[in-house]
XYZ file of C-alpha atoms in Angstrom:
89
model
C -4.787 -18.853 -35.084
C -1.009 -19.075 -35.335
C -0.709 -15.415 -34.314
C -2.551 -16.149 -31.081
C -0.260 -19.094 -30.362
C 2.802 -16.936 -31.048
C 1.503 -14.159 -28.787
C 0.764 -16.689 -26.071
C 4.255 -18.144 -26.276
C 5.834 -14.657 -26.265
C 3.752 -13.638 -23.261
C 4.700 -16.827 -21.453
C 8.387 -16.239 -22.102
C 8.085 -12.675 -20.782
C 6.411 -13.944 -17.602
C 9.019 -16.686 -17.121
C 11.842 -14.186 -17.676
C 10.325 -11.711 -15.223
C 9.943 -14.397 -12.570
C 13.565 -15.486 -13.087
C 14.760 -11.886 -12.741
C 12.783 -11.405 -9.517
C 14.121 -14.649 -8.023
C 17.674 -13.775 -9.025
C 17.301 -10.296 -7.553
C 16.003 -11.617 -4.263
C 18.830 -14.168 -4.113
C 21.459 -11.495 -4.838
C 19.923 -9.165 -2.271
C 19.949 -11.872 0.401
C 23.569 -12.788 -0.396
C 24.579 -9.117 -0.192
C 25.767 -8.926 -3.807
C 23.353 -6.159 -4.818
C 22.055 -2.913 -3.407
C 18.319 -2.390 -2.886
C 18.412 0.654 -5.221
C 19.740 -1.456 -8.098
C 17.130 -4.120 -7.530
C 14.270 -1.614 -7.253
C 15.204 -0.017 -10.587
C 13.565 -3.065 -12.209
C 10.201 -1.778 -10.953
C 10.400 1.562 -12.796
C 8.770 0.364 -16.055
C 5.934 -1.263 -14.108
C 5.320 1.960 -12.173
C 5.390 3.989 -15.401
C 2.954 1.538 -16.990
C 0.626 1.758 -13.994
C 0.626 5.546 -14.117
C 0.093 5.557 -17.882
C -2.744 3.047 -17.567
C -4.358 5.168 -14.881
C -4.156 8.216 -17.135
C -5.283 6.612 -20.408
C -7.480 3.730 -19.281
C -6.324 1.594 -22.239
C -3.660 -1.104 -22.058
C -2.421 -0.501 -25.604
C -2.022 3.250 -25.173
C -0.391 2.733 -21.774
C 2.094 0.288 -23.302
C 3.024 2.699 -26.072
C 3.305 5.591 -23.620
C 5.529 3.472 -21.360
C 7.755 2.526 -24.285
C 8.116 6.149 -25.396
C 8.816 7.351 -21.846
C 11.425 4.661 -21.235
C 13.125 5.401 -24.567
C 13.253 9.120 -23.715
C 14.626 8.294 -20.256
C 17.273 6.058 -21.823
C 18.309 8.838 -24.227
C 18.579 11.322 -21.356
C 20.671 8.912 -19.311
C 23.012 8.295 -22.248
C 23.335 12.055 -22.740
C 23.958 12.599 -19.021
C 26.592 9.857 -18.819
C 28.293 11.303 -21.919
C 28.444 14.736 -20.293
C 29.772 13.215 -17.093
C 32.603 11.441 -18.843
C 33.381 14.396 -21.106
C 33.577 16.980 -18.361
C 34.828 14.587 -15.616
C 31.954 15.426 -13.292
């Protein structure tokens, strides 16, 4: 019972945080503080999750696949930025 309450609270906080990020992004885009490419990068995990869900058909497997893909992408970006700074590209 307490696990369900904790999961509900965690899910609610994730939804509230996502809504706040979207509102802040729209406000920054309207004010001209951000570029549309930077704002749209927030949608990448949702697109990856949608593709993974379409391929697996299971929410749990799609979530794990999304997490693994995003971690691999993060590692590649860290490696790429390290090469860029090392070789002054």
